[in-house]
Coordinates of C-alpha atoms and ligand atoms in Angstrom, one line a residue:
Chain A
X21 CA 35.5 4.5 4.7
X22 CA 33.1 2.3 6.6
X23 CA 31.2 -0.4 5.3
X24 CA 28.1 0.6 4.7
X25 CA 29.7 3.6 2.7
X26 CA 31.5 1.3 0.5
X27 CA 28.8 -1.1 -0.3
X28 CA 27.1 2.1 -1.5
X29 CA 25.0 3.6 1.4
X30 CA 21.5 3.9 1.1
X31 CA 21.0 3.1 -2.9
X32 CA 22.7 0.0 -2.2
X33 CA 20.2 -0.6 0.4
X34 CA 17.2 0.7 -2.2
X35 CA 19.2 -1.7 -4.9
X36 CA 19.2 -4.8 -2.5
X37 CA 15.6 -4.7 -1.0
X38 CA 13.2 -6.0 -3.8
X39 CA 16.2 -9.0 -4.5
X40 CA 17.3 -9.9 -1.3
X41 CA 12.9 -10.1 0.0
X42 CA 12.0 -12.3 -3.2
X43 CA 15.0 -14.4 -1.9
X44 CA 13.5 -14.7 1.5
X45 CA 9.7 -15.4 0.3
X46 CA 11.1 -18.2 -2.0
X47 CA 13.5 -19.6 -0.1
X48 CA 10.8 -22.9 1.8
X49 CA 13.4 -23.1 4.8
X50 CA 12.3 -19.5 6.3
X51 CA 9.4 -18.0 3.8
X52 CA 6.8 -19.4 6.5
X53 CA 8.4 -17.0 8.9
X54 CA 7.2 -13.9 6.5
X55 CA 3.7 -15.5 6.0
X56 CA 0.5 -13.2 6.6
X57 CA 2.6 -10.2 7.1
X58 CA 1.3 -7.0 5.1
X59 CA 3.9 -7.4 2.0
X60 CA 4.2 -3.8 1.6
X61 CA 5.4 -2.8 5.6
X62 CA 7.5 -5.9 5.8
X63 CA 9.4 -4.2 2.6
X64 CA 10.0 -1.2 4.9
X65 CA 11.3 -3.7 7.9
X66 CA 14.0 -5.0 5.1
X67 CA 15.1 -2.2 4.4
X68 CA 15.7 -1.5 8.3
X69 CA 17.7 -5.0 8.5
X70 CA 20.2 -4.6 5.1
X71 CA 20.8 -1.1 6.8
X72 CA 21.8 -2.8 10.1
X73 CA 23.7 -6.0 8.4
X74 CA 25.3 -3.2 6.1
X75 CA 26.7 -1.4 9.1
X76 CA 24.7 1.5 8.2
X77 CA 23.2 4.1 10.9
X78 CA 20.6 2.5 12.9
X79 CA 19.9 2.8 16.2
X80 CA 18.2 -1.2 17.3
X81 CA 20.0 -2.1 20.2
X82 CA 20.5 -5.9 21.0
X83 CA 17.4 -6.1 23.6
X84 CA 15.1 -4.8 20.2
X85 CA 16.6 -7.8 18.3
X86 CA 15.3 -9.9 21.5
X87 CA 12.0 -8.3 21.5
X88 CA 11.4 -8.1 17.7
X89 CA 12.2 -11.4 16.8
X90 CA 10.6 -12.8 20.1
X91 CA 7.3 -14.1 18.5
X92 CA 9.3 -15.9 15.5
X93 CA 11.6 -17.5 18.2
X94 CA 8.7 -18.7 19.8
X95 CA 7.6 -20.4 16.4
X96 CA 10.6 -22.2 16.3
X97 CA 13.3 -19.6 14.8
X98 CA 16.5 -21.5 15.2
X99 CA 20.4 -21.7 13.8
X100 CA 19.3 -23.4 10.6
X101 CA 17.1 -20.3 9.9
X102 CA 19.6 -17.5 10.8
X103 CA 22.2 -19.5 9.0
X104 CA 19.1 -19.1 5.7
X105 CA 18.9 -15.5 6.0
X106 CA 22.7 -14.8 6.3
X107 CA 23.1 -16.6 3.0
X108 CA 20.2 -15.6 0.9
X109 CA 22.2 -11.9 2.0
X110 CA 25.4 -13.4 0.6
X111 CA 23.4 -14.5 -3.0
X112 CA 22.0 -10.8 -2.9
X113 CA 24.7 -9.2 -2.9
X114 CA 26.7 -11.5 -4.8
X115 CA 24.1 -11.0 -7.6
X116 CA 24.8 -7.2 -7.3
X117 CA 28.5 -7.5 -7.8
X118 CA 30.1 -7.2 -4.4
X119 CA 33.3 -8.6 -3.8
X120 CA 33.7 -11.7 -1.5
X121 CA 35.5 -9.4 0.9
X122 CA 33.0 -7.6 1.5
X123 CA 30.0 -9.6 1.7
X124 CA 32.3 -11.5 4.2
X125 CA 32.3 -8.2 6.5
X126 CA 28.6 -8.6 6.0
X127 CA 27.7 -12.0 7.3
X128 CA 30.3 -11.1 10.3
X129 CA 28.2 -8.0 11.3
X130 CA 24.5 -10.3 11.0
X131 CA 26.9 -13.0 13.0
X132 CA 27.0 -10.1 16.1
X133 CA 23.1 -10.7 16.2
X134 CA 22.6 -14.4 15.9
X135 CA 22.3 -14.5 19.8
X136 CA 19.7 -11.5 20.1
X137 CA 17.8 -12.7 17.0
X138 CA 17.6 -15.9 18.6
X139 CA 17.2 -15.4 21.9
X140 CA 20.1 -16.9 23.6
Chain B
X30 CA 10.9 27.0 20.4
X31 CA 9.0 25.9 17.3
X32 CA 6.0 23.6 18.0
X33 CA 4.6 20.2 17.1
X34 CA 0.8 20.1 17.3
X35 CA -1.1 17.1 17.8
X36 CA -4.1 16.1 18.7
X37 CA -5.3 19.7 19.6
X38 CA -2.0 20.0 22.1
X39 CA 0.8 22.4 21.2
X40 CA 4.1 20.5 22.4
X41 CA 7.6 22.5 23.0
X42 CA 10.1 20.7 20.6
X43 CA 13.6 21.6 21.4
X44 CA 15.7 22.4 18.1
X45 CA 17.8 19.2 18.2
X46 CA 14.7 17.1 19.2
X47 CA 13.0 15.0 16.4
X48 CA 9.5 14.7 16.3
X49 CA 9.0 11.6 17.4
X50 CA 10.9 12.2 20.6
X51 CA 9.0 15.4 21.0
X52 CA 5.8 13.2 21.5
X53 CA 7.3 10.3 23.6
X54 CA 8.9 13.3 26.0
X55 CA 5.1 14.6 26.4
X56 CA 3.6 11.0 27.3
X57 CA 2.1 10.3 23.7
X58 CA 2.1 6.4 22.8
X59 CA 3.6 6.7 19.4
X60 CA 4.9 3.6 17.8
X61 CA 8.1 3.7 17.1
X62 CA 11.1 1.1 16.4
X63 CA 14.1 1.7 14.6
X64 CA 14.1 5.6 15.1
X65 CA 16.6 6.1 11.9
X66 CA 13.8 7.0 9.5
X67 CA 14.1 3.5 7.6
X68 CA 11.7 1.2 9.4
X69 CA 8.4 2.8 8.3
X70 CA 6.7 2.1 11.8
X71 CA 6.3 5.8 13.1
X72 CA 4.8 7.3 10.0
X73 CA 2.3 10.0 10.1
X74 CA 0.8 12.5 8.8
X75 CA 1.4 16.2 8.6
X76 CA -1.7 18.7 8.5
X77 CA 0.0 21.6 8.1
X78 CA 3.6 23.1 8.1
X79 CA 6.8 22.4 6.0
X80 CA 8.2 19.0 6.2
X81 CA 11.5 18.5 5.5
X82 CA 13.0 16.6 2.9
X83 CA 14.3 13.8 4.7
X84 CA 11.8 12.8 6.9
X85 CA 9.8 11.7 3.7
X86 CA 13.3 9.5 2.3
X87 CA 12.4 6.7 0.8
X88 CA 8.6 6.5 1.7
X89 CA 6.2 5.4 -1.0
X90 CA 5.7 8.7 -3.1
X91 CA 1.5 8.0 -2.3
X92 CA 2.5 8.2 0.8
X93 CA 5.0 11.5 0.7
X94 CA 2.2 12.9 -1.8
X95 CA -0.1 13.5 1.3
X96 CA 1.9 14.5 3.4
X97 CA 2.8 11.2 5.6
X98 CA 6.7 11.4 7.0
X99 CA 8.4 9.8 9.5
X100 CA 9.0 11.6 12.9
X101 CA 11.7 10.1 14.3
X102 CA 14.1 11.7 11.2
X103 CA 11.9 14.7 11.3
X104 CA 13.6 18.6 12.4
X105 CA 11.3 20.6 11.0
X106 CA 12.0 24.7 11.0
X107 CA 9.1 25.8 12.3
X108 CA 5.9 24.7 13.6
X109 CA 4.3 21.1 12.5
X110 CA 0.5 20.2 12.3
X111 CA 0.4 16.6 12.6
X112 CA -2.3 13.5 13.4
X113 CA -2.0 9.8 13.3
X114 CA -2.4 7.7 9.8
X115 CA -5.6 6.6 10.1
X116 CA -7.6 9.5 11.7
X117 CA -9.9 10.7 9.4
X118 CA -12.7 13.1 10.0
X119 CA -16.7 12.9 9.2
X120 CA -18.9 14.7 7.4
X121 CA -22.5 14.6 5.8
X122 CA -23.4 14.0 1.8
X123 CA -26.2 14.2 -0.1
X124 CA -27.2 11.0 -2.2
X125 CA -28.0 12.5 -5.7
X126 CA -28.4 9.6 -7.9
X127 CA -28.6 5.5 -7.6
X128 CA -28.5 3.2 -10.2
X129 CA -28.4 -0.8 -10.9
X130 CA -25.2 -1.1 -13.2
X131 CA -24.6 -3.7 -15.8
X132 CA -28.1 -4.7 -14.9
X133 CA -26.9 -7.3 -12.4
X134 CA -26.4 -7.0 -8.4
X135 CA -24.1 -4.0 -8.6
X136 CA -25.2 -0.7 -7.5
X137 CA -23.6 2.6 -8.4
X138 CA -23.8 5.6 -5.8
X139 CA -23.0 9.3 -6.5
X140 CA -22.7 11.3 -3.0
X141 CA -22.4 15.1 -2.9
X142 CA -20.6 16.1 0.0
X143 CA -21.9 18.8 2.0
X144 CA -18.5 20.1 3.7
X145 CA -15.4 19.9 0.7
X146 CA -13.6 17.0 0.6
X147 CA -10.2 16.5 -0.4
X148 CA -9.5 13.0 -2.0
X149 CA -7.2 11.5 -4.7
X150 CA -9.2 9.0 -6.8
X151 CA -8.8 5.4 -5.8
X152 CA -8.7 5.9 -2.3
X153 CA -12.1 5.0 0.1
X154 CA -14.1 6.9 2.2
X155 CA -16.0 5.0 5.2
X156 CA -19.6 4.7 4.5
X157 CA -22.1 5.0 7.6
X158 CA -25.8 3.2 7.8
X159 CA -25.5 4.5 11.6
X160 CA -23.5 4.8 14.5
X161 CA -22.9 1.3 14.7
X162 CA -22.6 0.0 11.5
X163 CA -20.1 1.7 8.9
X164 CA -17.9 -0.2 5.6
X165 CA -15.3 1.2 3.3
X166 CA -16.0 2.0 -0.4
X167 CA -13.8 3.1 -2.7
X168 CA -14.0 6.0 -5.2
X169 CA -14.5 5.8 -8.9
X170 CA -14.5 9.3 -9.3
X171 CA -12.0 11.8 -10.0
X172 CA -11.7 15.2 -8.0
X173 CA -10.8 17.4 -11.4
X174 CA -13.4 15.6 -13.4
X175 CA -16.8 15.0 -11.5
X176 CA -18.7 17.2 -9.2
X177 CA -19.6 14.1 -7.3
X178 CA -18.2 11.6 -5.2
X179 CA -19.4 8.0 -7.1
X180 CA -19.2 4.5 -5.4
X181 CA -19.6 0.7 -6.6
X182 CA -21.3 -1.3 -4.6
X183 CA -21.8 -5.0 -5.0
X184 CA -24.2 -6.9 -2.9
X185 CA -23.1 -9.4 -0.6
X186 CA -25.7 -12.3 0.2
X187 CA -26.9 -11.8 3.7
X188 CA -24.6 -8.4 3.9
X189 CA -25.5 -5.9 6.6
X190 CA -24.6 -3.2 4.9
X191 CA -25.0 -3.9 1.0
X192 CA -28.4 -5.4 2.2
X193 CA -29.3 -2.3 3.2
X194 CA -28.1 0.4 1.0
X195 CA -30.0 -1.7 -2.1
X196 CA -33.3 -1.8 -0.2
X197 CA -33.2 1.6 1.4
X198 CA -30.7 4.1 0.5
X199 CA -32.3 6.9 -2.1
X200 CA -31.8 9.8 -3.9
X201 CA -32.1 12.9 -1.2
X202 CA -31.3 11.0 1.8
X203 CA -28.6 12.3 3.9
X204 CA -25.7 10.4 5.3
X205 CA -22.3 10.2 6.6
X206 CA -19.0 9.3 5.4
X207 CA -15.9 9.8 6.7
X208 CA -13.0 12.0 4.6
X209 CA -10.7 9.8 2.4
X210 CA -8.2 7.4 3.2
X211 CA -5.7 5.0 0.9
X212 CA -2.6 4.8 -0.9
X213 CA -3.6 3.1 -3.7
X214 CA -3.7 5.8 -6.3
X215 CA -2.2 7.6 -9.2
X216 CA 1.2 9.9 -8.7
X217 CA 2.2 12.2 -11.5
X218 CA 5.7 12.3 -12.5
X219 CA 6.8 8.9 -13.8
X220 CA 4.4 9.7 -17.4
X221 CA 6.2 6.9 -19.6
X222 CA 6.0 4.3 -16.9
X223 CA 3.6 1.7 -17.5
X224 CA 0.6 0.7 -15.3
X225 CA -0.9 -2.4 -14.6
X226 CA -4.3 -2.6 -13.2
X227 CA -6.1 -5.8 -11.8
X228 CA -9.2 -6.1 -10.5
X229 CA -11.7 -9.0 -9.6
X230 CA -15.9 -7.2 -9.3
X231 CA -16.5 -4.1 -7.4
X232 CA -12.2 -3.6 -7.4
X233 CA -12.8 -2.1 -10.9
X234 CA -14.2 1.3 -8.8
X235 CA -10.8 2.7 -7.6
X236 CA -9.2 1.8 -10.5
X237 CA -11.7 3.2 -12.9
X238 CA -10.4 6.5 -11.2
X239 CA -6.8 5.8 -11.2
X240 CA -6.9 5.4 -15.0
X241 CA -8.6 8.5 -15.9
X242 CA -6.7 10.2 -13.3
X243 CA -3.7 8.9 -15.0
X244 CA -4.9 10.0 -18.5
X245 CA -6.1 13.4 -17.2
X246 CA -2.8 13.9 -16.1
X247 CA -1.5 13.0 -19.7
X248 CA -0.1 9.3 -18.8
X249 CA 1.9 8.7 -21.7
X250 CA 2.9 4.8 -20.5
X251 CA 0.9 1.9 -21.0
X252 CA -2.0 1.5 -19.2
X253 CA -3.6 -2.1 -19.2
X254 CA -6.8 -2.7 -16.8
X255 CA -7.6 -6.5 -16.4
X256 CA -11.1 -6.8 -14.9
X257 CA -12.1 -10.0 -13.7
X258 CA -15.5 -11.4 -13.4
X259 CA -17.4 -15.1 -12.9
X260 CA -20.3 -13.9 -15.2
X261 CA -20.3 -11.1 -18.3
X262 CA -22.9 -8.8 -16.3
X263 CA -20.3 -8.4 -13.7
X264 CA -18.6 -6.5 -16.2
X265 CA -20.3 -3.8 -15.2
X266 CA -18.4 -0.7 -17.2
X267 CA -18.0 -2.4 -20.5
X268 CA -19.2 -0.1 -22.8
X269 CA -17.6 3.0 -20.9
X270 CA -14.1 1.1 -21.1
X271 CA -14.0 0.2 -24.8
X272 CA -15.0 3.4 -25.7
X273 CA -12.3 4.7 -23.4
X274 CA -9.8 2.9 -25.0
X275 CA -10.8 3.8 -28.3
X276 CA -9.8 7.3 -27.0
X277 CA -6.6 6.3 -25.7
X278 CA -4.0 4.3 -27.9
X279 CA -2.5 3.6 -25.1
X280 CA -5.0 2.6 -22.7
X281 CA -6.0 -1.3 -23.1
X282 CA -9.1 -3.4 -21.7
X283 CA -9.3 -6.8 -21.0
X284 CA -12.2 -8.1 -19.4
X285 CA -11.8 -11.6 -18.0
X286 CA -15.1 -14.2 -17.1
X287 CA -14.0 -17.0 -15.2
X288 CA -17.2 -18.6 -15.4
X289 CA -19.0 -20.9 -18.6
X290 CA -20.8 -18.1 -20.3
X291 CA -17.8 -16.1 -22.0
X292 CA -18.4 -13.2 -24.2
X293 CA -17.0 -13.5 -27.8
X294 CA -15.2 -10.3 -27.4
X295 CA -14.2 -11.3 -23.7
X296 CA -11.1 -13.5 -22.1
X297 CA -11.9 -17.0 -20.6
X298 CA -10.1 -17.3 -17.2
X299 CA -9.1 -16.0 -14.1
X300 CA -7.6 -12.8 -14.2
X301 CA -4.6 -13.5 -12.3
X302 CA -3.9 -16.4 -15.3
X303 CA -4.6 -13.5 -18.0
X304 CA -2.4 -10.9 -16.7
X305 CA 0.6 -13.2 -16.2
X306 CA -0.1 -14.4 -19.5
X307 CA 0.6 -11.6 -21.5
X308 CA 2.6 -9.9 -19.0
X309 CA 5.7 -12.7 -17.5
X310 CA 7.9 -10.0 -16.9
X311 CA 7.2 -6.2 -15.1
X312 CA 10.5 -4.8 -14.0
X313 CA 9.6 -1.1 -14.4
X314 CA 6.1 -1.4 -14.1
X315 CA 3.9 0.0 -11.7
X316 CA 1.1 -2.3 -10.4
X317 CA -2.3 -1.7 -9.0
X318 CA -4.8 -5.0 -7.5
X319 CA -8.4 -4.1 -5.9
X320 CA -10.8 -6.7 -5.0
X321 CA -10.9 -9.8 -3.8
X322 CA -8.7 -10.1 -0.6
X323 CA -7.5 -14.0 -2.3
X324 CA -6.8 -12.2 -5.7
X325 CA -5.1 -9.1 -4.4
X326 CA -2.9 -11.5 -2.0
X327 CA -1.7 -13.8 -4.6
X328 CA -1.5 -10.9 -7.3
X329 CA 0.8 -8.9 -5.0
X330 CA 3.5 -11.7 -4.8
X331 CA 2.8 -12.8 -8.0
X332 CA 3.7 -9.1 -9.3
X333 CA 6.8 -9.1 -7.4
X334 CA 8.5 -11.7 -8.4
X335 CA 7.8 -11.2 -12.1
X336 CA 9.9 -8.0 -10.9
X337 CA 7.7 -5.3 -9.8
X338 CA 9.3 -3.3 -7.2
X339 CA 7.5 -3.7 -3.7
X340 CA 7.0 0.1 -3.7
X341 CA 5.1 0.3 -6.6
X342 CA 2.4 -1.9 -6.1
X343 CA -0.4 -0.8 -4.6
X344 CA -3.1 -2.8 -2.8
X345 CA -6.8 -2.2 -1.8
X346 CA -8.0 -6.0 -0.5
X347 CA -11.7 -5.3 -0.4
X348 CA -11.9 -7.0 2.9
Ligands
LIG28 C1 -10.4 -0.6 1.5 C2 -11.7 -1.3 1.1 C3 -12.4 -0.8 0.0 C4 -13.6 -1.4 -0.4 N1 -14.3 -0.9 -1.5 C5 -15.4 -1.5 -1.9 C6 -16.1 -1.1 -3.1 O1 -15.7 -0.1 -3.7 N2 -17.2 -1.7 -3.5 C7 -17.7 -2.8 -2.8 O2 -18.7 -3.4 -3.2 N3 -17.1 -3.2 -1.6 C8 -16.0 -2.6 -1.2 N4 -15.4 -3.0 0.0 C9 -16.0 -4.1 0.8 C10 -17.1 -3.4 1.7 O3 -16.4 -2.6 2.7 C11 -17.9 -4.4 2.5 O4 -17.1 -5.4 3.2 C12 -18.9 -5.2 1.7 O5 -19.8 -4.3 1.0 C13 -19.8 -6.2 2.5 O6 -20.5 -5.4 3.6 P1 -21.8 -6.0 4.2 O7 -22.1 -5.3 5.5 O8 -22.9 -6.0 3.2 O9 -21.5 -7.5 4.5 P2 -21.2 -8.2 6.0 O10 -22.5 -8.1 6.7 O11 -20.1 -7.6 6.6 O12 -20.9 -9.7 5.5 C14 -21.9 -10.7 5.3 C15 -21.3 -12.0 4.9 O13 -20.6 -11.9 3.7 C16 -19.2 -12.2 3.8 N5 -18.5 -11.1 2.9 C17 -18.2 -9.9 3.3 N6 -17.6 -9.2 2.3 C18 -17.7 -10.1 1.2 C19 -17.2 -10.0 -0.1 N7 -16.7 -8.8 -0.6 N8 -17.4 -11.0 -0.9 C20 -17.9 -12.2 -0.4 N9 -18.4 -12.3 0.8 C21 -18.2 -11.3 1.6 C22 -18.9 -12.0 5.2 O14 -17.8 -12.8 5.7 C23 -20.2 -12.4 5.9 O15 -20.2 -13.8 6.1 C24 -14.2 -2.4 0.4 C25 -13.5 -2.9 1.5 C26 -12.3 -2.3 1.9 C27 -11.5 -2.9 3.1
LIG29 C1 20.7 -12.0 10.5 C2 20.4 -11.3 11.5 C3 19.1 -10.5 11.6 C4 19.0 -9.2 11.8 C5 20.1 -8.1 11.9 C6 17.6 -8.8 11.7 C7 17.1 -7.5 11.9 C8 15.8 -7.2 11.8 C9 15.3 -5.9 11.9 C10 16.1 -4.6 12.0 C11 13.9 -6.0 11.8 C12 12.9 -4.8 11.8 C13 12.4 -4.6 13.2 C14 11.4 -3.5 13.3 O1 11.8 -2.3 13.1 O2 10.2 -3.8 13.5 C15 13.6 -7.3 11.7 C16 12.3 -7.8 11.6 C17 12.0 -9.1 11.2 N1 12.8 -10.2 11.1 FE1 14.8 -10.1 11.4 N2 16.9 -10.0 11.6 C18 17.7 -11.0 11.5 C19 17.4 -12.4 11.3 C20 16.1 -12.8 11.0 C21 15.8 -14.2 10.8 C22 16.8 -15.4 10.8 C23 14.4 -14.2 10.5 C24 13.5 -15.4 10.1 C25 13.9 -16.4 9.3 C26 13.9 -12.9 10.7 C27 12.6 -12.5 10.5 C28 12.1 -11.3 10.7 C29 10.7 -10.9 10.6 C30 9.6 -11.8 10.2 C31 10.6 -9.6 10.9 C32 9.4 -8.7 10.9 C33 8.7 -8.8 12.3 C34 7.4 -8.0 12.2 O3 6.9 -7.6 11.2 O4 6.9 -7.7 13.3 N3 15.0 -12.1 11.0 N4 14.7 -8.1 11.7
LIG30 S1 10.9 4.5 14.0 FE1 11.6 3.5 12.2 S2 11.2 5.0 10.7 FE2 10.7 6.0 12.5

């Protein structure tokens, strides 16, 4: 069974989304990052990213990381950040009762993108 | 083949071709990112056709209630009408009555259309003076209970547009709006969920319609509308709202002046400072703001992390 199926698919997704974004707009390290952004589509992008850390279908490949996270890179989007978002993930999903095990195959699948989303 | 029509054009879809790659293969700029249906950034808006289930997974249900879907997960069976979001058609109305309310600088407006309009109350239409000068106004009426389409208008010092319709517009005159537009409005369905309304002045005009939408369609939840105001003329409805809740057990008003002269049987405060007041916690609850860009900005995060879920609030910033 893959990953993403035994996290729960897409209602795991649905179940994460609301905990792991008031995470992210709370957390002062990265929040700035989501500033000005229309609350309601950025809901939508979240969705898009637990599906990808989740090893769930997607199809963003390495050069859309690049481009998407381009203009945040360019405001200073560095390790520190990534290393933000990869744990307010871990305290999501922690929160919703996944085992260490798995929320260690988690991180490992954001850690593919650290280089894209930075722009290394 | 079956088709997808846009923008006038019939396009050949092949069978295992979605939507969205339907109109890229023809040379149509559609946006697009994550083309797996989760992303949200391709959504539009089918005219007419069936749309299958799971091109409308996990959208807002304001959104999947007219008809918006997402093309890139989107195989329909047969042919598929389809335009952008935001295109929205014109049309002329007839302005049959205008009226000061609450005797201070707010102006109601009730427009007959003169080609049938399809709207959901709390949504805007686009309001023209002339070509080159149009605003957005949102709808206090309700398509199954009024004949006419009636607006709130509150005048803006030095305002193009409010400066005009208060000195000029009349009844008779004909003029042009534009169909309606929004998500911000009531979906049957949920009946024991409760609702949360906020709104700071003329933001009481779409959710004046979303609550007796809501009660039309026999809302059985808790309904509580927090309208907002620096003086007590600015709450404009008053009478109309008491009397409606008297109606409704379960429909409560609580008008809020933020400025010195406070009512006796009125809240002192801002409205954002009432509602979390009463209300700490609203896991479950679905959530409404309209007004005040400031106050529907704060309001929105302030609702979600007393637990709403992000897709059920529902924002109008009257920007
Ligand atoms: C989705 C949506 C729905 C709306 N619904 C309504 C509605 O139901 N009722 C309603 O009265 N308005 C509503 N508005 C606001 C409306 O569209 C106009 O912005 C407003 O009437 C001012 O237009 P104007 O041409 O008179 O002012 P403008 O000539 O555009 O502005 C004059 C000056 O006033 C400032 N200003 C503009 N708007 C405001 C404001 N609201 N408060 C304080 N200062 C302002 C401007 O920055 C400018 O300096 C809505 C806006 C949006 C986006
Ligand atoms: C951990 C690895 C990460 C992955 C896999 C990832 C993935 C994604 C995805 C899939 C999107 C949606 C793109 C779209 O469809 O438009 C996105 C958008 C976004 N990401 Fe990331 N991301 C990561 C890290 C980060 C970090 C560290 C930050 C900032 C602290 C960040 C901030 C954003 C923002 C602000 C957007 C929205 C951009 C917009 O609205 O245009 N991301 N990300
Ligand atoms: S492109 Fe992301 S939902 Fe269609």
């Amino acid at each position: 069974m893959s990953l993403y199926d035994q996290l729960g698919g897409e209602a795991a997704v649905n179940a994460a989304v609301d905990i792991f974004y008031r995470k992210v707009l709370q957390d002062d390290r990265i929040s700035r990052f989501f500033d000005g952004v229309d609350m309601a589509k950025q809901a939508a992008k979240q969705k898009a990213f637990l599906t990808m850390a989740f090893g769930g279908p997607n199809n963003y490949t390495g050069e859309d990381m690049r481009r998407g996270h381009a203009h945040l890179v360019a405001q200073g989007l560095n390790d520190s950040h990534f290393d933000a978002v990869v744990e307010n993930l871990a305290a999501t999903l922690k929160e919703l009762g996944v085992s260490d095990e798995l929320i260690g195959q988690v991180a490992a699948v954001a850690e593919t993108t650290r280089n894209d989303v930075l722009g290394k | 083949m079956p088709k997808v029509i846009y923008g006038g054009q019939a396009l050949e879809r092949e069978e295992d071709q979605s939507v969205l790659d339907c109109l890229l293969a023809a040379g149509v700029d559609a946006p697009y990112s994550c083309r797996s249906g989760t992303c949200q950034t391709c959504m539009m808006r089918a005219v007419s056709g069936e749309v299958p289930e799971r091109a409308q997974a996990g959208l807002k249900d304001v959104y999947a209630a007219q008809n918006y879907f997402l093309p890139c997960v989107c195989y329909p069976e047969g042919d598929l009408e389809i335009t952008d979001p935001g295109d929205v058609g014109k049309l002329p109305a007839e302005v049959t009555s205008v009226e000061s309310l609450g005797g201070g600088d707010i102006l109601g407006i009730r427009l007959k259309p003169l080609t049938p309009l399809d709207y959901r109350a709390g949504q805007f239409i686009r309001f023209f003076k002339d070509e080159h000068l149009a605003r957005n106004y949102s709808l206090a009426s309700v398509p199954a209970l009024d004949d006419e389409l009636s607006l709130h208008v509150r005048k803006v010092p030095g305002g193009l547009m409010t400066g005009w319709l208060f000195d000029h517009l009349k009844t008779g005159d004909t003029v042009t709006i534009t169909e309606a537009a929004g998500d911000c409005l009531y979906v049957s369905g949920k009946p024991e969920q409760n609702l949360l309304l906020i709104g700071t002045g003329t933001g009481l005009a779409p959710l004046y319609g979303i609550i007796r939408d809501a009660l039309y369609n026999s809302h059985r939840g808790e309904i509580r509308l927090y309208h907002g105001s620096v003086t007590p003329e600015g709450l404009y409805l008053d009478a109309a709202l008491r009397e409606l809740a008297q109606q409704h057990p379960n429909f409560h008003y609580i008008p809020c002046v933020s400025g010195d002269n406070v009512p006796a049987n009125a809240r002192s405060g801002m409205v954002l400072d009432g509602v979390f007041a009463d209300l700490p916690k609203l896991n479950g609850w679905r959530v409404f703001l309209c007004g005040h860009p400031e106050m529907v900005k704060s309001g929105t995060r302030k609702a979600f992390f007393a637990g709403a879920s992000m897709n059920e609030i529902h924002a109008d910033a009257f920007t």
